[in-house]
PDB file of C-alpha atoms in Angstrom:
ATOM      1  CA  MET A   1      77.230  73.344 153.112  1.00 27.00           C
ATOM      2  CA  TRP A   2      75.886  75.252 150.304  1.00 28.00           C
ATOM      3  CA  GLY A   3      73.855  74.270 147.336  1.00 29.00           C
ATOM      4  CA  VAL A   4      70.604  72.920 146.118  1.00 29.00           C
ATOM      5  CA  ALA A   5      71.826  69.492 145.502  1.00 29.00           C
ATOM      6  CA  SER A   6      72.266  68.853 149.182  1.00 29.00           C
ATOM      7  CA  GLY A   7      68.923  70.365 149.910  1.00 36.00           C
ATOM      8  CA  ASN A   8      70.555  73.115 152.005  1.00 40.00           C
ATOM      9  CA  CYS A   9      70.290  76.613 150.601  1.00 41.00           C
ATOM     10  CA  ARG A  10      72.186  79.698 152.133  1.00 41.00           C
ATOM     11  CA  THR A  11      70.979  82.981 151.423  1.00 43.00           C
ATOM     12  CA  LEU A  12      71.688  86.577 152.863  1.00 47.00           C
ATOM     13  CA  ILE A  13      69.039  86.023 155.697  1.00 46.00           C
ATOM     14  CA  ASP A  14      70.982  82.734 156.552  1.00 45.00           C
ATOM     15  CA  VAL A  15      73.786  84.858 157.594  1.00 43.00           C
ATOM     16  CA  GLY A  16      71.554  87.426 159.407  1.00 51.00           C
ATOM     17  CA  LEU A  17      71.168  89.883 156.232  1.00 54.00           C
ATOM     18  CA  ASP A  18      67.368  90.083 156.276  1.00 58.00           C
ATOM     19  CA  MET A  19      66.332  92.483 153.452  1.00 56.00           C
ATOM     20  CA  ASN A  20      62.707  92.084 154.730  1.00 61.00           C
ATOM     21  CA  THR A  21      63.702  93.987 157.789  1.00 69.00           C
ATOM     22  CA  TYR A  22      64.454  97.254 155.887  1.00 69.00           C
ATOM     23  CA  PRO A  23      61.930  99.417 154.352  1.00 73.00           C
ATOM     24  CA  ASP A  24      64.204 100.007 151.199  1.00 73.00           C
ATOM     25  CA  ILE A  25      67.595  99.330 149.788  1.00 67.00           C
ATOM     26  CA  PRO A  26      69.270 102.426 150.635  1.00 71.00           C
ATOM     27  CA  SER A  27      68.392 101.894 154.447  1.00 74.00           C
ATOM     28  CA  PHE A  28      69.919  98.358 154.431  1.00 67.00           C
ATOM     29  CA  PHE A  29      73.167  99.859 152.972  1.00 66.00           C
ATOM     30  CA  ALA A  30      73.068 102.482 155.536  1.00 72.00           C
ATOM     31  CA  GLU A  31      73.141  99.886 158.255  1.00 71.00           C
ATOM     32  CA  GLN A  32      74.975  97.124 156.501  1.00 64.00           C
ATOM     33  CA  GLY A  33      76.805  98.869 153.931  1.00 64.00           C
ATOM     34  CA  PRO A  34      80.320  97.564 153.351  1.00 71.00           C
ATOM     35  CA  GLU A  35      81.124  97.929 149.660  1.00 73.00           C
ATOM     36  CA  PRO A  36      81.426  93.933 149.099  1.00 75.00           C
ATOM     37  CA  ILE A  37      77.851  93.687 150.391  1.00 76.00           C
ATOM     38  CA  GLU A  38      76.426  96.421 148.526  1.00 77.00           C
ATOM     39  CA  ARG A  39      78.297  94.921 145.231  1.00 83.00           C
ATOM     40  CA  PHE A  40      76.608  91.612 146.146  1.00 83.00           C
ATOM     41  CA  VAL A  41      73.426  92.721 146.280  1.00 82.00           C
ATOM     42  CA  SER A  42      73.620  94.999 143.213  1.00 85.00           C
ATOM     43  CA  LEU A  43      74.882  92.324 141.253  1.00 88.00           C
ATOM     44  CA  ASN A  44      71.894  89.807 142.851  1.00 89.00           C
ATOM     45  CA  LEU A  45      69.576  92.314 141.610  1.00 90.00           C
ATOM     46  CA  ASP A  46      70.987  92.980 138.237  1.00 91.00           C
ATOM     47  CA  LEU A  47      71.355  88.987 137.477  1.00 92.00           C
ATOM     48  CA  SER A  48      67.548  88.325 138.768  1.00 93.00           C
ATOM     49  CA  GLN A  49      66.606  91.475 136.594  1.00 93.00           C
ATOM     50  CA  ARG A  50      68.244  89.898 133.564  1.00 94.00           C
ATOM     51  CA  ILE A  51      66.758  86.457 134.203  1.00 96.00           C
ATOM     52  CA  TYR A  52      63.440  87.854 134.107  1.00 95.00           C
ATOM     53  CA  THR A  53      63.768  89.608 131.034  1.00 95.00           C
ATOM     54  CA  LEU A  54      64.813  86.496 129.347  1.00 96.00           C
ATOM     55  CA  LEU A  55      61.847  84.636 130.695  1.00 97.00           C
ATOM     56  CA  GLN A  56      59.686  87.216 129.658  1.00 97.00           C
ATOM     57  CA  GLU A  57      61.297  87.015 125.954  1.00 96.00           C
ATOM     58  CA  ARG A  58      60.542  83.274 126.050  1.00 96.00           C
ATOM     59  CA  SER A  59      57.027  83.781 127.148  1.00 97.00           C
ATOM     60  CA  TRP A  60      58.388  81.309 130.137  1.00 98.00           C
ATOM     61  CA  SER A  61      56.786  81.685 133.695  1.00 96.00           C
ATOM     62  CA  GLU A  62      58.725  80.843 136.903  1.00 96.00           C
ATOM     63  CA  SER A  63      57.008  77.232 136.737  1.00 97.00           C
ATOM     64  CA  ASP A  64      58.404  76.639 133.318  1.00 98.00           C
ATOM     65  CA  LEU A  65      61.985  77.623 134.428  1.00 97.00           C
ATOM     66  CA  ALA A  66      61.490  75.590 137.422  1.00 97.00           C
ATOM     67  CA  ARG A  67      60.857  72.550 135.066  1.00 97.00           C
ATOM     68  CA  ALA A  68      63.537  73.195 132.984  1.00 97.00           C
ATOM     69  CA  LEU A  69      65.848  73.110 135.999  1.00 96.00           C
ATOM     70  CA  SER A  70      64.527  70.137 137.789  1.00 96.00           C
ATOM     71  CA  ILE A  71      63.692  72.400 141.106  1.00 96.00           C
ATOM     72  CA  THR A  72      60.563  73.593 142.568  1.00 96.00           C
ATOM     73  CA  GLU A  73      58.801  76.655 142.134  1.00 96.00           C
ATOM     74  CA  ALA A  74      59.676  77.847 145.211  1.00 96.00           C
ATOM     75  CA  GLU A  75      63.561  77.546 144.836  1.00 95.00           C
ATOM     76  CA  VAL A  76      63.108  79.353 141.553  1.00 96.00           C
ATOM     77  CA  SER A  77      61.337  82.230 143.573  1.00 94.00           C
ATOM     78  CA  LEU A  78      64.180  82.318 146.415  1.00 92.00           C
ATOM     79  CA  ARG A  79      66.940  82.267 143.463  1.00 92.00           C
ATOM     80  CA  LEU A  80      65.117  85.303 141.827  1.00 92.00           C
ATOM     81  CA  GLY A  81      64.402  87.310 145.248  1.00 88.00           C
ATOM     82  CA  GLY A  82      68.022  89.276 144.645  1.00 80.00           C
ATOM     83  CA  THR A  83      69.318  88.335 147.953  1.00 80.00           C
ATOM     84  CA  TYR A  84      70.106  84.401 147.026  1.00 87.00           C
ATOM     85  CA  ASP A  85      73.864  83.621 147.144  1.00 87.00           C
ATOM     86  CA  TRP A  86      74.304  82.223 143.688  1.00 89.00           C
ATOM     87  CA  ARG A  87      76.628  79.233 143.055  1.00 92.00           C
ATOM     88  CA  LEU A  88      78.477  79.405 139.720  1.00 93.00           C
ATOM     89  CA  ARG A  89      77.174  75.960 138.676  1.00 95.00           C
ATOM     90  CA  GLU A  90      73.804  77.283 139.150  1.00 95.00           C
ATOM     91  CA  VAL A  91      74.188  80.149 136.974  1.00 95.00           C
ATOM     92  CA  VAL A  92      76.093  78.083 134.228  1.00 96.00           C
ATOM     93  CA  GLU A  93      72.856  75.787 134.398  1.00 96.00           C
ATOM     94  CA  LEU A  94      70.620  78.763 133.733  1.00 96.00           C
ATOM     95  CA  GLU A  95      72.946  79.860 130.939  1.00 96.00           C
ATOM     96  CA  VAL A  96      72.444  76.348 129.412  1.00 97.00           C
ATOM     97  CA  VAL A  97      68.537  76.354 129.977  1.00 97.00           C
ATOM     98  CA  LEU A  98      67.995  79.512 128.542  1.00 96.00           C
ATOM     99  CA  GLY A  99      70.426  79.823 125.886  1.00 96.00           C
ATOM    100  CA  GLU A 100      72.138  83.170 126.849  1.00 94.00           C
ATOM    101  CA  ARG A 101      75.532  84.144 128.659  1.00 93.00           C
ATOM    102  CA  LEU A 102      74.512  85.627 132.098  1.00 93.00           C
ATOM    103  CA  ILE A 103      78.104  86.260 133.173  1.00 88.00           C
ATOM    104  CA  ILE A 104      80.545  87.878 130.869  1.00 86.00           C
ATOM    105  CA  LEU A 105      84.026  88.633 132.392  1.00 84.00           C
ATOM    106  CA  ALA A 106      85.936  91.504 131.345  1.00 78.00           C
ATOM    107  CA  GLU A 107      89.338  91.001 129.541  1.00 76.00           C
TER     108      GLU A 107
END
């Protein structure tokens, strides 16, 4: 089962893709590099960077975000680490809390 509400959080590490075992992202892609994984990690990093930018613009800390989302600081850190497997609901919750769209679909 996936998700925070149940207390079960799945990441790339849970499925055997631990970024800490690679010296850098190109090394990870050289070994793991199917395009879907590459795109997944790239989008995750982009999302994390956008969230950090919005936090800075609001002078918020990870602790502030944790309080706003009613989750722990450790959970915020996990989610913003760049390899968390986001659920759409979690992204929407972030959009509401931060007052900004994070996902914009092309028409």
